[in-house]
Every structure is written in C-alpha cells, then in structure tokens.
Amino acid sequence: MTRTLGTCYYPEHWPEAWWPEDARRMADLGLTWVRIGEFAWSKIEPAPGALRWDWLDRAVDVLTGAGLRVVMGTPTATPPRWMLTKHPDMLAVDAQGHPRGFGSRRHYCFSHRGYRKEAVRIATLMAERYGDRVAAWQTDNEYGCHDTVLSYSDAARDAFRDWLRRRYQTTDQLNAAWGNVFWSMDYASFDEIDLPNLTVTEPNPSHAMAFRRFASDEVVAFNRAQVDAIRAHSDAPIAHNYMGRVTEFDHYEVGADLDIASWDSYPMGFLLDRVGASEADKQAYLRQGDPDFQAFHHDLYRAVGRDRWWVMEQQPGPVNWAPWNPAPLPGMVRLWSWEAFAHGAEAVCWFRWRQAPMAQEQQHAGLLRPDSAPAQGFHEAAQVARELAEAPEVAPVRAPVALVFDYASQWAWEVQPQGQGFDHFGLCLDLYRGLRGLGLSVDILPPDSADLSGYALTLVPGLLNLSDALRAAIAAAPGLVLTGPRTDLKSPEIAIRTPLGPDLPGLPAQSVMEETFPDRRQLERGGAIKLWLEHLETEADVIERTADGTPVLLRAGRRFHLTGWPDRDAARRLLGMLAREAGLGTIELPDGLRVRDTGTERFVFNYAAHPQEFEGHLIAAADLLRLPRPS
Amino acid sequence: MTRTLGTCYYPEHWPEAWWPEDARRMADLGLTWVRIGEFAWSKIEPAPGALRWDWLDRAVDVLTGAGLRVVMGTPTATPPRWMLTKHPDMLAVDAQGHPRGFGSRRHYCFSHRGYRKEAVRIATLMAERYGDRVAAWQTDNEYGCHDTVLSYSDAARDAFRDWLRRRYQTTDQLNAAWGNVFWSMDYASFDEIDLPNLTVTEPNPSHAMAFRRFASDEVVAFNRAQVDAIRAHSDAPIAHNYMGRVTEFDHYEVGADLDIASWDSYPMGFLLDRVGASEADKQAYLRQGDPDFQAFHHDLYRAVGRDRWWVMEQQPGPVNWAPWNPAPLPGMVRLWSWEAFAHGAEAVCWFRWRQAPMAQEQQHAGLLRPDSAPAQGFHEAAQVARELAEAPEVAPVRAPVALVFDYASQWAWEVQPQGQGFDHFGLCLDLYRGLRGLGLSVDILPPDSADLSGYALTLVPGLLNLSDALRAAIAAAPGLVLTGPRTDLKSPEIAIRTPLGPDLPGLPAQSVMEETFPDRRQLERGGAIKLWLEHLETEADVIERTADGTPVLLRAGRRFHLTGWPDRDAARRLLGMLAREAGLGTIELPDGLRVRDTGTERFVFNYAAHPQEFEGHLIAAADLLRLPRPS
Amino acid sequence: MTRTLGTCYYPEHWPEAWWPEDARRMADLGLTWVRIGEFAWSKIEPAPGALRWDWLDRAVDVLTGAGLRVVMGTPTATPPRWMLTKHPDMLAVDAQGHPRGFGSRRHYCFSHRGYRKEAVRIATLMAERYGDRVAAWQTDNEYGCHDTVLSYSDAARDAFRDWLRRRYQTTDQLNAAWGNVFWSMDYASFDEIDLPNLTVTEPNPSHAMAFRRFASDEVVAFNRAQVDAIRAHSDAPIAHNYMGRVTEFDHYEVGADLDIASWDSYPMGFLLDRVGASEADKQAYLRQGDPDFQAFHHDLYRAVGRDRWWVMEQQPGPVNWAPWNPAPLPGMVRLWSWEAFAHGAEAVCWFRWRQAPMAQEQQHAGLLRPDSAPAQGFHEAAQVARELAEAPEVAPVRAPVALVFDYASQWAWEVQPQGQGFDHFGLCLDLYRGLRGLGLSVDILPPDSADLSGYALTLVPGLLNLSDALRAAIAAAPGLVLTGPRTDLKSPEIAIRTPLGPDLPGLPAQSVMEETFPDRRQLERGGAIKLWLEHLETEADVIERTADGTPVLLRAGRRFHLTGWPDRDAARRLLGMLAREAGLGTIELPDGLRVRDTGTERFVFNYAAHPQEFEGHLIAAADLLRLPRPS
C-alpha cells in the first residue's frame, strides 16, 4: 500500500493572505493530507445559529487547489462560550464534584443529551456542506484527553440510572449481581443509585465497574451519533484521533463505527507522563521516547482500525505539556515516522504546520517556526518525504505473535488493583516489551477474538474474564497460548468465579489465593516475579517455580499459564523459552534497538542515544536500518 | 482463665442450606464463638419498619444448635439506603466540605440526632428479641474506621456549639480560655463559632482541641445510647471491636461503658498502612507484621477493657485493603493468635469464616476459600485449637513496667505537632519497642491512673497535661518514674503553663525552650535524640547530655525526666539503664524476637523470616516457644 | 545614618499592670521602636461601631512615656467575627472554590469593596486619633501571607471583569490579545469571562496572566486606600511589612505608595519552607538559615523602599510554623540583625517582645519567655544594642553589580513554566548566589529601571519582556550587561514575539527553539546548564558552549547573553569571568561565608556551623567580622 504524509493546519489562526503560500509549501514538501476544522466552532458559528462558512469554504478551496486532500474535523471538542450559556449543565464534573469549566477545551460531559444534539447538528451541517469536498473526516479530537470520560455530573447520573435499568431490569437482579447484601447496600429503586464517587470508603467494585462500562458506552454513543450524521451526507472515510495510554473507553467499540483508526503520537511527552518508566529509562530516552510505547500503540490501533490506521498527529519537535519538554535528538522525527509505516500506517501527519505564537500550545513546535521559517522537524519531514517518494510501498504482514489487550480488564484492575501498581495496560506493555526485546513483531488482539489460528504464540495476560469466543479460540489454537497472570479469575461483574477460576481449556488449574507485594520473588533460574502472584492448585506440569517453590509457569501440552508478573529479566527469559518452543527465531536485542518485520523488509530502529550494531551494521543514534526480510 | 476461639460469620451472604454444615465445621474446628449480624440491617429491615426476623431467628437456631455461642452485632455501621432518604442530612462531611455518601459503610455522622435514634431503635429491637439467646453483644463495628469521627456536618456544628455552651457557659469564658484576643478571634455568641476547618491558616489550637474533645464525646455518647438500649433487655456482656492505631476517640471512655474490649488485628495491613515503619522494617516484616504493634494494642485494650479483652477479628491470610497484600508466612496466623493469649486475651476470633466472592472484601481471605475448601488459615486455626485443647489456661499477670497512653495527648500533638512527625502514639510505640527489645512485659495505663504502686518502672511520655490523680500517683510511686519528653508543658486547652511546665513531683524543672528538627542530635554515649528537644532549667542531676551539652536525662532520686525523643539505640540504652536501676532483669533481644511473660510461662515469639536462637533454643521463622516463667 | 532597634508588642495580650514594666525593659534594652495595634481590631471595636479607644490610648501613653516611638499597625489583617456577619461574601475563595473562613487571620478577599470600605474606615479612625502621636504606620500585616492574593470569589470575578473592560475596552480586542481563536475560546461579552480556575485543562496563559496582573493591582488598590486615609490625618511615614518570597503582588507598586519598605525575616523557617534548598543545604544551614536568602530580600526591599527600609520582624529564636522549628545557633540572632544593617536597614525590630502562651503562635519565641524572663534572643538583642550604641552609623553605598527582578515575570513563568521548576525568583536567587559567592555586593532593580550607568555589571535574567525604558538603559549602559536566559521572548500578554525575540540592543539573536529538561547539559569548560536552554540564531560571538555544541554564552562588545540556567558551578565560573571583565575584584568564598560592603566597612558573615577563615581572620560559627572597606 502507498504510504502518505500530511499535517494539521488551522487557517483560522493565520491571515487569509498566508494560506496560498502555506498550501504551496505543504505540497512542495510532499504532503498529501491537511487536517483542518477541529477547533474552529467559534469561527464557524460565532453566535448561536449565526453560521459563517465563507472563510472555511475559501480555505478548502485554497488547500484542495494546491493539490492537498482535506481531512475535516468536527469541532465538537471546543464548543463556543455561548453553548455554555445555552446549556449551563453541560459541563463534565470531576470526582470531587467540581464542574470543569470553560476556558480551555473538552468542556462537555459525554452524557449531556442537549450537547450531544448540538454536536450532531454541527456535524450534519459540516457534512452537508463539505461531504463531497473532503477526503476524510475526523470526529471531535482526542476523546479521553484531560480525563472527562469519567464525569460525575447530574446528566451522567441520570444516564447511568437508565443504563442500569436496561442492563439489570430490576434492582433485585442488580443487588444480586453486585452482591449488595455484603454491607447492606441493597437498592429498592434505580433512582436510589448514585455514581460511585464520594463514598466513605471504596464503593462496591461491581458498582464501580458498571460505571466504567457505562462511561465507555457514552463515548461510543457520542461518537456514533456524529458518524451517523456524517455518513448521511458523505462517503469519505471517517476517523478519530486516539491518544497514547488513554483507556477510559473501549477503543475497539468506537473503532467499530469508524473506517480508520488514527492516533496522536508524542513519544517524548509520553515517556515522562504516561509510560510509567523507571528513572533510568527516563534518563536514557529523554530525547527519544520509550522504544516500545509507540510500537505498542501502532499495533493496538492497527487492531482497532481493522488494519486501516494513521498517525494523525506526529510530534515534530519539543512539545509544551509534559513535565519537561526537551528537543528530540536529531533523527527522531524521521525515525518515529518510519516506525509508524513499518507497523502499517497508511499516513503520518505532523502536528502542526506552524507553531502558534499564542494561547496554550505556543511552546509546541510545528514544522514551521512562528516566523514561518522551517523548524527542525521540517527538514526531517522533507527527508521522509524524499525517502517515501522513492519507496512508498510497505507491505503489510501478520505478525507471528499475538497479545490480547482488553479495555474492560483495564477498568477492572483500576477498580480493584489489589496492590499498588497493578494495571492491565502496564502488564501488557511489559510482556510486549519482552517480546520485542527478542526481535519479535506482535499483533494486538481484542478480547472477543475468535480465531488464533494464524499465531505461533498468543499471550492472554490479566484478562478479567475470558469471553466464550476467546475461550473457544484458545481451545482450537494450533500455536502456543500463554494465559495469566490474573486471567479469568472473576466474573464480568468483578466477583470471584466459583468453582474457582481460571477456566482454561486443556490446562486445569484453580487459583486458591492471590497476593500482591512491593518486593520481588526470585525465580529458581533467574529473574523475579513482582507485584502479583496467584497460588494454583493444578495437575499440570510446573516448569518454573519461585526460589521458595511456588509454581510460576505451568504447562499442559501447548497451553501455558503464568502465575505472576515477571520482571524484565524473567519476562525475556520465559518468553524466549516459549518463542523457541513455538519455533520462532529470536534475537537478543540490546536496550533501545528494536526490530519490525513487514512483508518484505526488516526495519531496525535505534532509539538509543549512541550507535549500536545489528548483524554487522552500525546504526547511528536515532537512526534506522532497512534490510530485506529474513526468509 | 480458659481461652477460647471463634469466627465471624454472615449467614445472610450464603444460602440457608449451607448454614448447618458451616455450623458443624465451626464446632468441629473447636470454635466457641460466632459473631453475626453486624452488617445485616438491610436484610433485617429491608424497608422502613418492615422487620424480617425469621431468617436471623433461624440462623441463631442453627448456630446455637451446633453448640456455638453467638456474639450479636448491632448493624449500625451500615444503615440501609432508605435511611438516607429518611435523613438526608445524616452523612458525615469531610474537612473539605464534601458529604461522604452511601455506597460502602460508616455513612453516618456521629452527631446526627435522628440517626442516633434509629441506632437505638434497632439495638432495642435486637436486644428485645435476642437478649436471652446470645452470649455477647458487639455495638456497631470499628468506630473510627474510614475517618468519620471528625465530621464537619451541620449536625456536628450544631452539636459542637451546644457542647461549647455546656463547657464554657459564656463566650467571655471561652474567649479567655482559648486566648481569642490573639488575632481578634473573639466571639460574641456561641452561634458565631464554626468548626475549625477551612480557615485561612491554622485555627486556634484551643479551638481545634475543643473540637477533638467534642468529637470523641460524640462517639462515647453514640455508643452509650446503644449500650443502654441493650442492657435494658439483656444481661450478656457487651463489647465493641476497636481497630489498630485509631485514636480519634478516647477508647478508655468508650470502654468504661462496655464489659469487654475487643479489637481487630490485621498485622500485615497495619505494617504497611499504620505502623509508620521504615522501609527496612517493611521489607523485613512484610509477611509477618511489625513485632511490637500487635502487642502494644493487646496491652492497650487490656487496659481499655479493665483486663477483659478479645481479638474479635484476627487476620487469617491475605487481606484486601492495604497498599499491598501479601500472604503471611506459614505459621504467622498461629503465632498472632498465641501472642494474643499470652497478653491475656479471653478469646480470638478469625475474620472471616468464608471468603466472600463478591463486593468490597472479596480478596480478603477467610478460614475457608470461596469454594468452601479450607484455606491456609484454617489449618493454622486448627493447630491453635488443638494446642488450646491441651492447655487452655494462660495465667494473667501484672507487668513490671507501665506506660501511660493518653488519647487527648494524641489530639493535642496532632493539633500542634510543632515539627512534622511528632505524635503521641508514635512516641509511646517507640518507647514500648525499646522496653520490649529488653525482654520486658508492659502494662499500658490511662492518663487518670491514680496508683503506680505495682510497677518497678513507669513511663509518662508526651502527656499534654498531668491530671491531679496521676501527679499524685507519681509522687507516691515506690518505683522509678520517667516523665517526658513533652510532658505537662501545657494546659488542657493547649496553652503554655505559667509558671513554665512541667510540674513534676520531686523533680523541679522548667522547659524554657522547645525545638523540633529533622536531623539527629548525637548523645555523648551513643544513640541520638530525634525530632524533639526541650531545654530545661533545673537543679536536678543531669545524667545524660547531647554531644553539644544539652541535658537529656535528669534524675532526682527515683524520678527521671527525658527531654528528647530517643532513636532506637538511645531508647534501648537509656531504658535499659532505668530498668536495671529498677531492679528488672533485661535481655538484649535481637530484631524480631519478643518475649511475653504470663503468670506461669514465658512466651517467645519469632517475627523474623529466619530462625533465631533464644537461650539455647532455636525458634523457627514465624514460630513461638513456651518456657516456664523464670523465677 | 543612625541605625535603630525595636520590637513588636501586643498590649491587649497582657494585663495592663504589666505595661509599664514592659516599656521600661524595652527602653533599657536600647530599643527605639515598638509596633502595636495590628491585630487588635476586636478590642478596638468589639461590636460594629462600638469603639473602645481608652485602652489603646493608655498603651500609647505608657510606651511613649517610656521614651519609645510607636509604630501603629492598622488591624485590617484580622477583621472581627461580626464583620463576617455584616459582609458574608467578604471571604477569599481558593482555587477549588472553597471559601476561606474565619478562625485565624487574613480572612478577606482583596476585591471585596465592602470590606475595603471597612478597612478605610478603621484606618481613618486610627489616623484621626493617633496621627500626631505615632512615629510611623504599618498598613495591615504581611499581604500575601497564607495565599489570599489569588482569590476566586464572586467579588474577585466581578472586579476582574471590570478590570478587563478597562484594559481591553472590547471583547474583540481582548480576543485578539489573548489569541482566543486558538480553541474557540472567544468571548462576546465581558460578563462571559470567568476566573481562570477549574478549567478542564490549563487556561489560556494570557487569561491567567491577566488575572495575575489584576490580582496584584487589587492589593495595590487596597493598600493605597489605607495610605490615603492615613495621610489625610498624619505626617508620620507609612510602611508595610512584606514577607520572604511572596511574589503574588508587585511590591514595587505597593512600595511606590509608601514611605518605607519593611519585611519580616525568619531565616530558619524560610530555609525549610521557601528557599527551595537542596537536602544538603537544609542540613548544613538548619540552625542558621540560607546564607543568601535574607541578603536577597534586604537588597530587594531596599529597591522597593527606594533606600528606606526596615526589618519589621526579626526572628529571635525558634518559630512555630515551619515543617520543623529548631533553635538558632547561638549568635545567629545577632548575625541576622547586623546583616540587615550592613545591607542598609534603618531599623531592626524583633518579633515579638514576649512569647504568647496562647493561640496559634504560642511556640514562637519572643525576646522574653512566656514567664517574662529573658529568652536566648534577648541576650543577643542586648549585644546588638550595645554594639550599635558604640557605632550606630553604617554608611550606605551603591553596589557595583545590579540584578533586575520583576514580579510580572514571576507570574508569567508560574503560568507557563514550560518545565517543572522554572521560576523567575529561583533563577534570580541562583544568579544572586553566584555573585555573592564571588564576594560581590548587589543592588536589585525594578524592571522599569531607566539608568544602569552606575553599575559595572547588570544581570537581566528571565524577563518576560523588556520595557522600553530598560531596553534603552541597556543600550546606554557603560558597564557590562548580561541578558537571558528566557529574557524578552514574549509579549506582555505571554505570546511569542514575532519577529522572534529577544530584541537586545547591540546583540542581535533570535531564539528559534526553547527546551526544558530534568537533567544537566555539561558545558565544555565545567559546570552545566539545568532545566532551560534556548537555541539561538545569532551572529554574535559564542564564548561558551555545551559539550554537544549548543551556544550558551554570547558576546557582542559589552553585551552578553546567556541561553540556559547555569548550575552552581557554571554560575560561579561564568559570573566570575564577567565580573573580572567588568573590572571587579572577586573572592572565591567558601560555602556559608558571605561579604557585604558598605560605604566604609566590609562585613563578613559566617553562616556555617563551623569556624571559617577570611583573609587571615578566623570567624567563629555564626559570627561576623567588620573590616575596613578595601579601597
């Protein structure tokens, strides 16, 4: 597939006289896409109903006239100030009960039905006007950014009660499902049920989990309403731009309503803010970003987009929002872009075209400086464009290893971590890192995957509950499957399974006790288990134990089960053993060096700040290598 | 006295068909007691006034029919949801002004008079029905858990004003007592006085201290109302189950209205959450609990119960609520239980019979697993039951050393720590630890103790103010008495005494300056003073100084005064000197090894994760030794 | 100029019978000044309009009768409780929306117009009565203490809207100035604009900056109203007592309305609470205070007072409010006092005369103990008084080096730090420390300084924007001028300058990228850049680079520009190079030793806890040396 480039542009921020020159320079740089519109509501509709399309018409004219393809964003992440006057109760409310006010962005509650109608109205108007002029759509911007998915507003409370009525029909059934008898928490009416914040001590985990499912559903519904509005007037594909490590809503479900997944990749801000990196890793990768975090999201959103995905916003230089904001090492802007293509991206768009001199993001670099001169990222973008002009094809391929990632499990373990630091995303990222350290390419799968037949090895770590489809797929899988730790111990409502879980096809085992700890349990053969250990009764073979004899890795034929969260050494050793058992070639990669295989090529990326060797090739710091794919 | 065992059981959580088998297994295990009822209000009274006793009648029938003795808990810690509809203003309010809502437990303000009446009503109904069928009562559950004693509700404010009127009669007297002239804080009416939260900077410590006294009194009154209701219909003894390091109310005062003190002992959760342990100690005792914390509470609640006390809830395995929740080392469940008996407990009851698969505590182990199979704790409980069947007698004895612990002093130094980390509990625990490291058994005494004649050595550290009774007792004590640091420097209202305190019988000294610091002041002969040092003018003998010459230990005959908070080395050295001076035999115990003498035996407990030797005996990790008491 | 001493006294706290003896002892000690009145409103006006002057009349009689000169404070920092009944909405509100209630002090919002009238009323009444009897006035007490300058009350919101109307005239102009188009944040009416708290993510920095300017203006207006009221009835000079590192309002602007600047110097509390000291420095100076922090404020407030300034409150012993409150090393009370005189103070007054046994500050030492005996500070005060009696003259002098400190820049970088830890005050203090480590005396200058002709070297670090006056002064300066880092990159509204800044006379350079980081960038010749680095395009000479080649110090003739924040080693090395270039003699002072030159003398202060040598003289710990000023 041909790979393309683009940028994000805000014509309303610049004098109209600058637009033609900007468009020409974009085209000259080799860009295909230009995303516009997504924060422009106050210019489109400065007062309620007073629509001003003329400027946007002209902007689309200028951009398409220069040969660019327009991605039009609906502006619903930034409703104008008058919207709040019209709907004073539209704001999201934080867990402490404070309304989250006007003055920045995302100041709306996903559950507010009045605002949802306004969002549909503006999306409809844009689709009617530009449905046949734009090449793609983006709904809203970065759902989940700034933590508004979990809103404790009156609108959310009312919608939650309705959602509960639909899910449980009667309070008796709800009381039974949640075990409300436990502390006399039974409800006699759905109207008695509040949101699970501000309780004296922790709320019932079933109550909290229901709220998390509800909150995700509200994002899905909000997005779907816009999608339906756009589809009524446009055949162009529709995307949303997700973020890194935003897990408050089920991206697979939002993605099911969209044509393309895309995400906003800011490797350096993520390293300091979201990776959960050690201090040593922060120091090593301060100017490069984490070597696995972007790849994880590329693979995740490839699944969310059912193989159609973009990087909608790619970091082009220093940003403004991380705890510290260094400049990337020379070469990293190019490296990040090529890494996305190696993982199958259709397009990479840099955010933003020109650094804005005003407002919140004025310290966020663009491809151009505020004075319109090229910034560092511009030159690297130009190099990528040149390279792509020579070799635009990157053949997609199925990876040999799969990893199941599940949003509901993330919610479940946030609700009930049982030990500080336990979360599904972190566990999956650690195992993904272990696989990548062995030179393996990975596909990420949703939790309802029904077919594992293409994979030599599948990992199913930390799943709240195995779906029937996945359980059957595991049973039928011809490759190796590794379950655990903390997989299938609970019901979807977060109650302990009885008979005790997990219920694993072909590998009978019961967890009779689970424990968490801040220290490490050494393994007999090196490495350690950290944070989580489940104690199993099983008749399967125990092929690895802690130094004090607790089973850690069980085996029954091609089925394996892991009882604890391995540290970096243990993860690499155990996963290496499994990969070799699965017949996969592994490479012991040094820190910072990472491999990604496509259909025809092997890409090698050096995230380190120093040169590293790979099979006789020296790769400079922040550089990459393209080799033919090994047969 | 014969020592007995028991467990906590929730018949309402399980099918009625399971009850007989559960009861039989309890009896077979050797249990005497079964506590029920304390969270069952929504099953007893599912709607206001609609009482359902039948199921509870049958549960009592089944349990007593199996030979068990029932401890009935009043369910007032978990009022049903309809109660909140009936009394919308019943909730406690946190210091930031947020009501602490329904959805977990303890969602009531101790000051709400309407709810207090409801509590008396349900207690009366239960006492009428079961007064002659149960063997003991428990009021409510864990007063002070989840921090609701300090409530900033309107109900609390109104009650506080009434309390102030009774205490001070006029605002002139209140203004004078509090020194309100200081910052023009004078009041002209009691109705002008708010609770001491949300002030611009710290409130007047006298104001804050009055609120602390009031808040404690409210717990006492709430409990007393239930006790009176029960006593009107039952002769069975009444207990409450206190917690570890809960100090918001005066347990001596609550205990004065009860027949038995009991407490809920969770050594491993406490280690991480409440001991204030160093990182090294957390690592060393992660799977055992702190070696002195349980013993301190055993001794404290023995005082609160005037020698009648139980462990009402004993940890049987991993819990769910600490920052991390490891499994105890094998042997610890037995060790903890025997330690309680060695300190004089009448009964030890494990919480809970069967791990619940649902709701907030589903990861909290029971004696049984959720699938009813025996869990780790079951086997250790069985061992304790067997051992007890052979030797049920543990002769009580008065300890040779006493330590005065005072709730009001805890409040005072929370209000006015003067340096981060100063609190009365911590100071007392440090000195208690020093005594225990010397092999000494200790009695804890209330601050109004009038007779110290039985003790070779009495410690009176960190007392806000000496009561007249205690001052006289010190004067008359035949043994050694150690006062200080920070003892008797203030009035009960928290004002500096003039003439300057302390006013110590037989040891004239005046503190002319007090200082706090984060570093350590070395002593001439080893060890150091940390955090607190008072500078005294005195004519007593100075028998220990800091390296720079400040007096640290004063002596006048059999009276000693300590001016600073000693670190572990200094505490052991100075207390050892005093103990020997008092004619007590001391043993230099290694970390983790602890001794407790009863009337006839010497118990030696090894909290360490490795074997340790005691007088030629090797004690395994998490094991104990019973020797004859040395003569 | 003759230097004088004083103390702070609260006659309303003590029996009237004690006043004559107190006054006599003050006079005997050699004090000139006694400050009274500033917390006494509830005694002056116990009920609305019920004025009680008699006691204050007598207090003034007694004090002046003993030969003391009275500084009268207006009591507006502590309005009585009835004021809140009269003006229920007068309270400041915190950023979370909580009113900051009665019960301590400073419980008013600077924007509340009703309270401002009350403040003017009481100031007028006091000035009418005592205008010709007192020797000086103090308005209110410690503006900015306890963080009430930034108030989010309704009163503040309304006043802010008025302020915006005056500043911008139309919302179109405001929208353009703030760049509100960025995220559809445009306003159609000033009444739509809220205070910039509780936004979903960070507010527009221009919005936040406007609020900071407004909040400062409100303090200026509040103070001016009192000054006008006093001046109408009194010719005595008027002061306010500022604090250490309070930067929420522009002290230069408040100072412009006053005759004398004064400040409250608590070196030991500041070390732990406000210096931002390293752990090593906290340990080294725990009982002395930071060696540069007091001097910085002496020099700052000398600028604010246009050479007339006092220490209104000098720490006399341990205080009560810091995280820990140790006793000063013997000698420090004297040292601090002399250091103030060496920097040009007219008077030093110790806070307080006698330690109060009651209320919030009961653990705050006075010159007297609560029992009226002399405390440690009394004896050192007596020594200072004796020394001053022998040599009261300390000749003022202009320093050879100037440093520009700007409150607006502090606000700007709080609003937009761009990397954790960036603030203007900290940057200025670090450079000041570097200068002082070279033995240099420094003048601090306001940002509108128009004449640098007296300085051999001027530093202009971290200025949001150069005023026209300062830009012209730099151009005309005969000495060396060092600008940067982060100087003049933005507009006063916090927008990036285009053409890119800075706009430096004689040193053309443009910052094309700015970055922040938590690590250090080594310099070629030793030391490192921390936290901030701007990348410049320039044709000036690069005389220092980072090890990886980024320009760090530029030079064009006598103009220098620094691109990063130097660490301690780099600061001393680079500033030493500049000082020598400027023809100034430098001394490499060891830690803790500091020099201050007056017109005739060289003072050498030893803040270290050990003796140090200076030019052959051994200076004891906490001692000082007076030498003739070197020619």
Short mmCIF file of C-alpha atoms in Angstrom, two decimals, chain A residues 491-595:
data_model
loop_
_atom_site.label_atom_id
_atom_site.label_comp_id
_atom_site.label_asym_id
_atom_site.label_seq_id
_atom_site.Cartn_x
_atom_site.Cartn_y
_atom_site.Cartn_z
CA SER A 491 -16.95 -12.71 36.56
CA PRO A 492 -17.57 -9.74 34.26
CA GLU A 493 -19.18 -8.03 37.29
CA ILE A 494 -15.95 -8.46 39.28
CA ALA A 495 -16.91 -11.33 41.53
CA ILE A 496 -14.75 -14.34 42.24
CA ARG A 497 -15.65 -17.27 40.00
CA THR A 498 -16.89 -20.41 41.76
CA PRO A 499 -15.72 -23.03 41.06
CA LEU A 500 -12.53 -21.03 41.34
CA GLY A 501 -11.01 -19.68 38.14
CA PRO A 502 -9.35 -19.73 35.77
CA ASP A 503 -11.31 -21.94 33.45
CA LEU A 504 -8.63 -22.68 30.87
CA PRO A 505 -9.16 -25.12 28.01
CA GLY A 506 -6.78 -28.02 28.41
CA LEU A 507 -4.99 -26.65 31.46
CA PRO A 508 -6.98 -27.34 34.59
CA ALA A 509 -5.91 -25.07 37.46
CA GLN A 510 -7.59 -23.18 40.26
CA SER A 511 -6.25 -20.08 41.94
CA VAL A 512 -6.78 -20.64 45.65
CA MET A 513 -5.05 -17.49 46.81
CA GLU A 514 -3.79 -14.28 45.21
CA GLU A 515 -1.26 -11.97 46.75
CA THR A 516 0.44 -8.69 45.89
CA PHE A 517 3.70 -7.31 47.23
CA PRO A 518 6.12 -4.45 46.68
CA ASP A 519 9.21 -6.64 46.60
CA ARG A 520 10.39 -9.34 44.21
CA ARG A 521 10.16 -13.11 44.46
CA GLN A 522 13.25 -14.57 42.88
CA LEU A 523 12.83 -17.40 40.40
CA GLU A 524 14.92 -20.53 40.55
CA ARG A 525 16.59 -19.79 37.25
CA GLY A 526 16.93 -16.02 37.23
CA GLY A 527 14.69 -13.03 37.15
CA ALA A 528 11.86 -12.47 39.56
CA ILE A 529 8.14 -12.12 39.96
CA LYS A 530 6.99 -8.67 41.03
CA LEU A 531 3.73 -7.34 42.44
CA TRP A 532 1.35 -10.27 41.73
CA LEU A 533 1.36 -13.99 42.42
CA GLU A 534 -1.55 -16.39 42.30
CA HIS A 535 -1.26 -19.73 44.06
CA LEU A 536 -2.69 -22.53 41.99
CA GLU A 537 -3.92 -25.99 42.61
CA THR A 538 -3.26 -27.89 39.40
CA GLU A 539 -2.17 -31.15 37.97
CA ALA A 540 -0.38 -29.53 35.05
CA ASP A 541 3.40 -29.68 34.80
CA VAL A 542 5.21 -27.00 36.74
CA ILE A 543 8.15 -25.92 34.62
CA GLU A 544 9.24 -22.89 36.63
CA ARG A 545 9.00 -22.01 40.32
CA THR A 546 9.93 -19.23 42.67
CA ALA A 547 13.01 -19.90 44.75
CA ASP A 548 10.70 -20.84 47.62
CA GLY A 549 8.81 -23.33 45.48
CA THR A 550 5.63 -21.61 44.35
CA PRO A 551 4.66 -22.64 40.80
CA VAL A 552 5.19 -19.84 38.29
CA LEU A 553 4.86 -21.43 34.88
CA LEU A 554 2.54 -24.36 34.18
CA ARG A 555 2.37 -26.43 31.06
CA ALA A 556 -0.12 -28.82 29.59
CA GLY A 557 0.83 -29.59 26.00
CA ARG A 558 0.75 -26.35 24.03
CA ARG A 559 -1.03 -24.46 26.78
CA PHE A 560 0.98 -22.46 29.33
CA HIS A 561 -0.09 -20.48 32.34
CA LEU A 562 1.92 -17.84 34.18
CA THR A 563 1.04 -17.14 37.81
CA GLY A 564 2.93 -13.89 38.39
CA TRP A 565 4.02 -10.63 36.82
CA PRO A 566 7.59 -11.18 35.62
CA ASP A 567 10.25 -8.51 35.85
CA ARG A 568 12.25 -7.59 32.74
CA ASP A 569 14.77 -10.41 33.09
CA ALA A 570 12.17 -13.06 33.80
CA ALA A 571 9.88 -11.85 31.03
CA ARG A 572 12.58 -12.07 28.43
CA ARG A 573 13.79 -15.48 29.62
CA LEU A 574 10.36 -17.08 29.89
CA LEU A 575 9.03 -15.55 26.67
CA GLY A 576 12.21 -16.58 24.87
CA MET A 577 11.66 -20.14 26.01
CA LEU A 578 8.10 -20.06 24.73
CA ALA A 579 9.03 -18.43 21.43
CA ARG A 580 11.65 -21.05 20.75
CA GLU A 581 9.17 -23.74 21.72
CA ALA A 582 6.83 -22.17 19.18
CA GLY A 583 9.50 -22.41 16.53
CA LEU A 584 10.14 -18.69 16.32
CA GLY A 585 13.61 -17.29 15.74
CA THR A 586 14.57 -14.85 18.47
CA ILE A 587 17.27 -12.21 18.68
CA GLU A 588 18.59 -10.91 21.98
CA LEU A 589 18.35 -7.20 21.27
CA PRO A 590 20.20 -4.65 23.35
CA ASP A 591 18.26 -1.87 25.03
CA GLY A 592 16.99 0.68 22.56
CA LEU A 593 17.35 -1.47 19.46
CA ARG A 594 14.07 -2.74 18.06
CA VAL A 595 13.07 -4.75 15.00
#
